[in-house]
Tab-separated table of C-alpha atoms and ligand atoms in Angstrom:
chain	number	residue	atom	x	y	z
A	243	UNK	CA	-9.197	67.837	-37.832
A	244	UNK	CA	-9.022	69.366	-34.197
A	245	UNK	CA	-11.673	68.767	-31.789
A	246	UNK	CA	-12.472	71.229	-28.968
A	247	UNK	CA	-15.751	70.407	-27.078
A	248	UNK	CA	-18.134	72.769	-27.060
A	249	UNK	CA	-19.385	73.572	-22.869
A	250	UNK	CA	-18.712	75.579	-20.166
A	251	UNK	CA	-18.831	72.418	-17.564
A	252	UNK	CA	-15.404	72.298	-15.691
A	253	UNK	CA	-16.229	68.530	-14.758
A	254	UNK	CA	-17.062	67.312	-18.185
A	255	UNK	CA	-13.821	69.427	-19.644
A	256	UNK	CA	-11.212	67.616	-17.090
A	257	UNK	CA	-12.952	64.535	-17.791
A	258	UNK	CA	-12.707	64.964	-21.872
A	259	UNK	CA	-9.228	66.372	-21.507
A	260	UNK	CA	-8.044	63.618	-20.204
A	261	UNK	CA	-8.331	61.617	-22.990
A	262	UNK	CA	-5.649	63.958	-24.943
A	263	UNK	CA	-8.208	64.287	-27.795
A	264	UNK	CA	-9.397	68.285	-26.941
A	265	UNK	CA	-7.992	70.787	-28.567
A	266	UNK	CA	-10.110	73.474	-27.153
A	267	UNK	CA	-12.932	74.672	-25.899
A	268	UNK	CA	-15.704	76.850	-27.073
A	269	UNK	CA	-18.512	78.223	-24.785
A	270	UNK	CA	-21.048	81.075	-25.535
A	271	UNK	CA	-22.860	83.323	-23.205
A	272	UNK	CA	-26.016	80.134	-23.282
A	273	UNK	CA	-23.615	77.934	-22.016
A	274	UNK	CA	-22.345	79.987	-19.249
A	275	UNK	CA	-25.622	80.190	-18.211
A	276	UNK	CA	-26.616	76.779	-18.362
A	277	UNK	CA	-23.354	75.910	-16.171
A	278	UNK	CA	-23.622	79.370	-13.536
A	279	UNK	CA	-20.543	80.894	-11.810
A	280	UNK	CA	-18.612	83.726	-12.794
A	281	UNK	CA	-17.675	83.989	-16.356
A	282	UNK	CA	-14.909	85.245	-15.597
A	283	UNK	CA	-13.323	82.663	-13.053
A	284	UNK	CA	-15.124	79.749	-15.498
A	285	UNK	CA	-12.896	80.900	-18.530
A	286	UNK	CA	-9.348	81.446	-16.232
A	287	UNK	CA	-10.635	77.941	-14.651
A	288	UNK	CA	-10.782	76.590	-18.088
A	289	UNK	CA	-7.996	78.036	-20.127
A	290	UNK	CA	-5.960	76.500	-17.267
A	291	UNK	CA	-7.051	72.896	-17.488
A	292	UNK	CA	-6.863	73.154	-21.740
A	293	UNK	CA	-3.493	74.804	-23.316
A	294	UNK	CA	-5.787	75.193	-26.338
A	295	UNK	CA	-7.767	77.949	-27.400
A	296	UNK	CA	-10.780	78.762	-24.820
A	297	UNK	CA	-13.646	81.059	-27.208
A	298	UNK	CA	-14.879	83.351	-24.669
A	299	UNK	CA	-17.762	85.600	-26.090
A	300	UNK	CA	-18.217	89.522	-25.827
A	301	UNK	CA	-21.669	90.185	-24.944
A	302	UNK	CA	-21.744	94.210	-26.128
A	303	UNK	CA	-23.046	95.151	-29.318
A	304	UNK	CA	-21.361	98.432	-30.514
A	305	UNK	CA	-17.719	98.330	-31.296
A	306	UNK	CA	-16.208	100.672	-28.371
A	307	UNK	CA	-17.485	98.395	-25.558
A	308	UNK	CA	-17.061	95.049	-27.736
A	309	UNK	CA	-13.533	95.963	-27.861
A	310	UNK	CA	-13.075	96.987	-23.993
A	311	UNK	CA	-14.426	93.582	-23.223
A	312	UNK	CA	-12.491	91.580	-25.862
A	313	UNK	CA	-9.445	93.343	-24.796
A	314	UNK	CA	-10.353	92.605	-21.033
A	315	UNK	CA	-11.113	89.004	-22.098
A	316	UNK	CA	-8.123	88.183	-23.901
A	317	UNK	CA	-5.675	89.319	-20.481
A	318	UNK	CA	-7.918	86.605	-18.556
A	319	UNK	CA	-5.287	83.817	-19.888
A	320	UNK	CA	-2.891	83.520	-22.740
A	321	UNK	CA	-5.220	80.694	-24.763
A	322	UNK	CA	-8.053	83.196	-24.667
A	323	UNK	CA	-9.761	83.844	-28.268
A	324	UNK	CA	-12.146	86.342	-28.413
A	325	UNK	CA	-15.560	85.630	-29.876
A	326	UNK	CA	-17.709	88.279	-31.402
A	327	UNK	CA	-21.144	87.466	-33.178
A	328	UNK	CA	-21.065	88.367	-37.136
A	329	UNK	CA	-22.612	92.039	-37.205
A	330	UNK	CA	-20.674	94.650	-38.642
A	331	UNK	CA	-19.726	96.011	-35.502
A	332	UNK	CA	-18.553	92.656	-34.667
A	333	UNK	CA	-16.254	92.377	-37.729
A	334	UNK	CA	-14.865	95.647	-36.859
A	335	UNK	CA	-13.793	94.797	-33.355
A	336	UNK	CA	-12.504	91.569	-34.875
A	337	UNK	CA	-10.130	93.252	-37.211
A	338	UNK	CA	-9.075	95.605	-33.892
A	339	UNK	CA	-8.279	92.658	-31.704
A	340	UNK	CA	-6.500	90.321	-34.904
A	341	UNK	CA	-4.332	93.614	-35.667
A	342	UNK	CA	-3.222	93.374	-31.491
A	343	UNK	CA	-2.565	89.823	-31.598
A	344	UNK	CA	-5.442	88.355	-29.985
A	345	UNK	CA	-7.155	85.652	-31.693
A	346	UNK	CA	-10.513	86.039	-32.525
A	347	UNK	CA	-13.653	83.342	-33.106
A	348	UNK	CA	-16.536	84.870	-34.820
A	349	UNK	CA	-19.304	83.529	-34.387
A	350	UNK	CA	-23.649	82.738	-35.708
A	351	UNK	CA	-21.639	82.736	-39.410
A	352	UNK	CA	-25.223	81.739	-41.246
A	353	UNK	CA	-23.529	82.086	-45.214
A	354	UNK	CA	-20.492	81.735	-47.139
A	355	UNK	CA	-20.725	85.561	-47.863
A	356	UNK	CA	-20.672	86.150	-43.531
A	357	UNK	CA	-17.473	83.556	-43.995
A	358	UNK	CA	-15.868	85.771	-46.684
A	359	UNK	CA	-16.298	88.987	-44.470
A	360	UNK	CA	-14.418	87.327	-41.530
A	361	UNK	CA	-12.010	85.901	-43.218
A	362	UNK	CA	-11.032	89.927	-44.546
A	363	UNK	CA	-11.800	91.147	-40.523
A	364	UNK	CA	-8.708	88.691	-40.210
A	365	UNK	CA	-10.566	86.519	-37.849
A	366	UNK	CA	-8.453	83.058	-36.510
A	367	UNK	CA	-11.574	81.205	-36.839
A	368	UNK	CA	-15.228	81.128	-38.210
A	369	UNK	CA	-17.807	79.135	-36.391
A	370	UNK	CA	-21.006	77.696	-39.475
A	371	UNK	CA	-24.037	76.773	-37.104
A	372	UNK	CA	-24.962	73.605	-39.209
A	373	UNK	CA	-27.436	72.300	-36.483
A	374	UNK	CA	-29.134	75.793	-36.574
A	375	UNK	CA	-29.587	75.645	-40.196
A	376	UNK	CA	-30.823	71.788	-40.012
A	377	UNK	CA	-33.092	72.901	-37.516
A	378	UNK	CA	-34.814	75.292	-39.805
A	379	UNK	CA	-35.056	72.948	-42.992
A	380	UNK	CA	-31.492	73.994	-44.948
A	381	UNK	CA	-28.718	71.646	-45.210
A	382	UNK	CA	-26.320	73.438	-42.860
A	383	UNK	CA	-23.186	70.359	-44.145
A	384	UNK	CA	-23.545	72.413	-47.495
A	385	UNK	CA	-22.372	75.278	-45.865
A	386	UNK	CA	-19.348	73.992	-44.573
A	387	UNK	CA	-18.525	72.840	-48.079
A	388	UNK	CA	-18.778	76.453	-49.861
A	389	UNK	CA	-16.847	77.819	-46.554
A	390	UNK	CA	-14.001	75.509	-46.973
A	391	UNK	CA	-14.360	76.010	-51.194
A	392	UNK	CA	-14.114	79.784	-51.156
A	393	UNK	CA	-10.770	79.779	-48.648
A	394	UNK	CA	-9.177	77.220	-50.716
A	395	UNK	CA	-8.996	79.679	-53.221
A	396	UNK	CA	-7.257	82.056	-51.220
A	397	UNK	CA	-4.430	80.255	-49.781
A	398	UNK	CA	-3.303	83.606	-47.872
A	399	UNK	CA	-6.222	83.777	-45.926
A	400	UNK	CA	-5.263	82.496	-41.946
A	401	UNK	CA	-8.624	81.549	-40.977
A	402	UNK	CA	-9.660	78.298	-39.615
A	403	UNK	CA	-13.428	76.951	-40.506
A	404	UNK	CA	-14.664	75.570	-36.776
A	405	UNK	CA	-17.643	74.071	-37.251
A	406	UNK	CA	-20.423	74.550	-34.455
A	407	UNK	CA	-23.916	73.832	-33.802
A	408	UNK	CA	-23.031	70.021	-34.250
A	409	UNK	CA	-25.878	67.731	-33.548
A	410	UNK	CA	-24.291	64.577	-34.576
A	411	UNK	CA	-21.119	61.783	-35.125
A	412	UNK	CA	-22.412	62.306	-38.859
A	413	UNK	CA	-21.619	65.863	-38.758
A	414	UNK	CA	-18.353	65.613	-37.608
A	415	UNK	CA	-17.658	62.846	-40.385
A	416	UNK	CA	-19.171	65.231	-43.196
A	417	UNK	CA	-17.188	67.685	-41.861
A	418	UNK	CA	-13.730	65.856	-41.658
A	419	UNK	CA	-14.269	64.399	-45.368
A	420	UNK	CA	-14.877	68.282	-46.456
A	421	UNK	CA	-11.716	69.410	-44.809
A	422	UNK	CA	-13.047	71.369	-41.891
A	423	UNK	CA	-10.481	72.340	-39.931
A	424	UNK	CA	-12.376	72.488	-36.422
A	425	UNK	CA	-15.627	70.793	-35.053
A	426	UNK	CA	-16.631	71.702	-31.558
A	427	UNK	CA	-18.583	69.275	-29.950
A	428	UNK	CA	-20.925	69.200	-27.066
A	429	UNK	CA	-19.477	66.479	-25.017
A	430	UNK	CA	-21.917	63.477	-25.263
A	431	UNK	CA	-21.213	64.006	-29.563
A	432	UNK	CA	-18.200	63.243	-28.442
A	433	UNK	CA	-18.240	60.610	-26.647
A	434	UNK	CA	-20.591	58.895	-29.067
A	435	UNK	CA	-17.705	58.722	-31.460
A	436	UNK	CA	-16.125	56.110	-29.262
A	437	UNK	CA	-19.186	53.892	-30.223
A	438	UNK	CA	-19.667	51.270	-32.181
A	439	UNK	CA	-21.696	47.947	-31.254
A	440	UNK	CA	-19.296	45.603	-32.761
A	441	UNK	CA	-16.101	46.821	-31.248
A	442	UNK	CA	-18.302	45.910	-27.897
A	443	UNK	CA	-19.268	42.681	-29.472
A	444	UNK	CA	-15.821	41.983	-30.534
A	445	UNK	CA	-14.285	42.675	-27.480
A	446	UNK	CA	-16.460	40.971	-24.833
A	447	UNK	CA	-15.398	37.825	-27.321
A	448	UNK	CA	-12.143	38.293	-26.861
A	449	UNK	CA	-12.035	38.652	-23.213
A	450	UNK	CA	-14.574	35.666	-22.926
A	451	UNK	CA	-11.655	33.605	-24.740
A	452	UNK	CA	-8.901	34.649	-23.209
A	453	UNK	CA	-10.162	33.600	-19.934
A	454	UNK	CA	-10.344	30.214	-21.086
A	455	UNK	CA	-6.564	30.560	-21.732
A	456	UNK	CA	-6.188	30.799	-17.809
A	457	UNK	CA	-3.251	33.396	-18.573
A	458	UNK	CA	-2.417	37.041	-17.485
A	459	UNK	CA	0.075	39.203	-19.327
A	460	UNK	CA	1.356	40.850	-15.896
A	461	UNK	CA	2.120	37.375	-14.064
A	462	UNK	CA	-0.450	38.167	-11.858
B	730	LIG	C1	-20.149	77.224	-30.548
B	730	LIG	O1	-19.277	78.039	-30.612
B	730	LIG	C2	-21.587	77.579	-30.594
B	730	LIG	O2	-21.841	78.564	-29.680
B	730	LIG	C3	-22.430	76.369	-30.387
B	730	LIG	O3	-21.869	75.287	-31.133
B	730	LIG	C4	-23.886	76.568	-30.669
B	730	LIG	O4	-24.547	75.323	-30.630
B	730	LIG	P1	-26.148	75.206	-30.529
B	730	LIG	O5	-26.746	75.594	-31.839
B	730	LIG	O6	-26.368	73.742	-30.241
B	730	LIG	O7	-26.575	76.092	-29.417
């Protein structure tokens, strides 16, 4: 499963990059606030420090100016993918853009039947909100499972499921064990995956003995 980490925060990407485990980054037009600066000069800034795919999101609504900004988007950088929201004027623009070449994310995908539509508007990937659909007492994992169900059957269809909204280490587990092909992850989901209190148990034990041993593997 690939990971891309879900922010628009330059520092926190160069720091995640780093550890070779991002393969892309999603932000939305929230998270662009949240950070400030100039869209623009955030995305170039960031599809430069991740050869992945960087999701930057139109923020029209009708096709015609959807399509002027995806199209203006997507000549920012060559990782650029395009992310429209799941209306049909959204699908439509998607199908434009996938038919150029540019890859396109659509996005707020609330229902297998949303998933279905994108997958015919040809888009690269469809982003579930699971933590949305917790957050409103539904069982957003359940999603994911139908999602990744109904494409299975269709082994021509292209697109990727990329989970989003993710709250938790649990629902990037669920996820991987249903065969999700993407989880984006705000970074501190991420970094709690490192975790677990007895590899830290285990290791301070192991360092506490091999200083008895007096030794150094560098001859130092
Ligand atoms: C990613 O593409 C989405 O925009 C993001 O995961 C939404 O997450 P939220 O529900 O925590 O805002």
């Amino acid at each position: 499963m690939k990971f891309f980490i879900d922010t628009a925060d330059l520092d926190e990407i160069r720091d995640l990059a780093a550890t070779g485990l991002v393969d892309g980054v999603t932000t939305n037009p929230s998270l662009i606030a949240k950070n400030g600066g100039d869209f623009l000069e955030v995305i170039k800034q960031i599809c430069a420090v991740v050869p992945g795919p960087v999701s930057a999101e139109v923020t029209a609504t009708d096709h015609d100016t959807m399509l002027a900004e995806g199209r203006h988007l997507a000549k920012l950088a060559d990782n650029v993918c395009v992310k429209v929201p799941l209306t049909p004027d959204g699908l439509k623009t998607c199908k434009a853009l996938s038919e150029e070449g540019t890859r396109v994310n659509v996005t707020l995908c609330f229902s297998p039947a949303q998933a279905l539509l994108a997958a015919k508007a040809g888009a690269s990937y469809i982003s579930p909100f699971i933590g949305r659909l917790d957050d409103i007492g539904t069982e957003g994992m359940e999603l994911i499972g139908q999602i990744v169900e109904i494409y299975a059957n269709y082994p021509d269809l292209q697109t990727e499921v990329l989970v989003a909204s993710v709250r938790s280490p649990m629902h990037v587990v669920e996820s991987a064990r249903l065969g999700a092909d993407v989880a984006t992850l705000p970074p501190a989901v991420l970094r709690s995956l490192f975790k677990h209190p007895l590899t830290d148990k285990g290791l301070d034990a192991f360092l506490a003995d091999w200083a008895k041993t007096g030794q150094s593997i560098l001859g130092k």
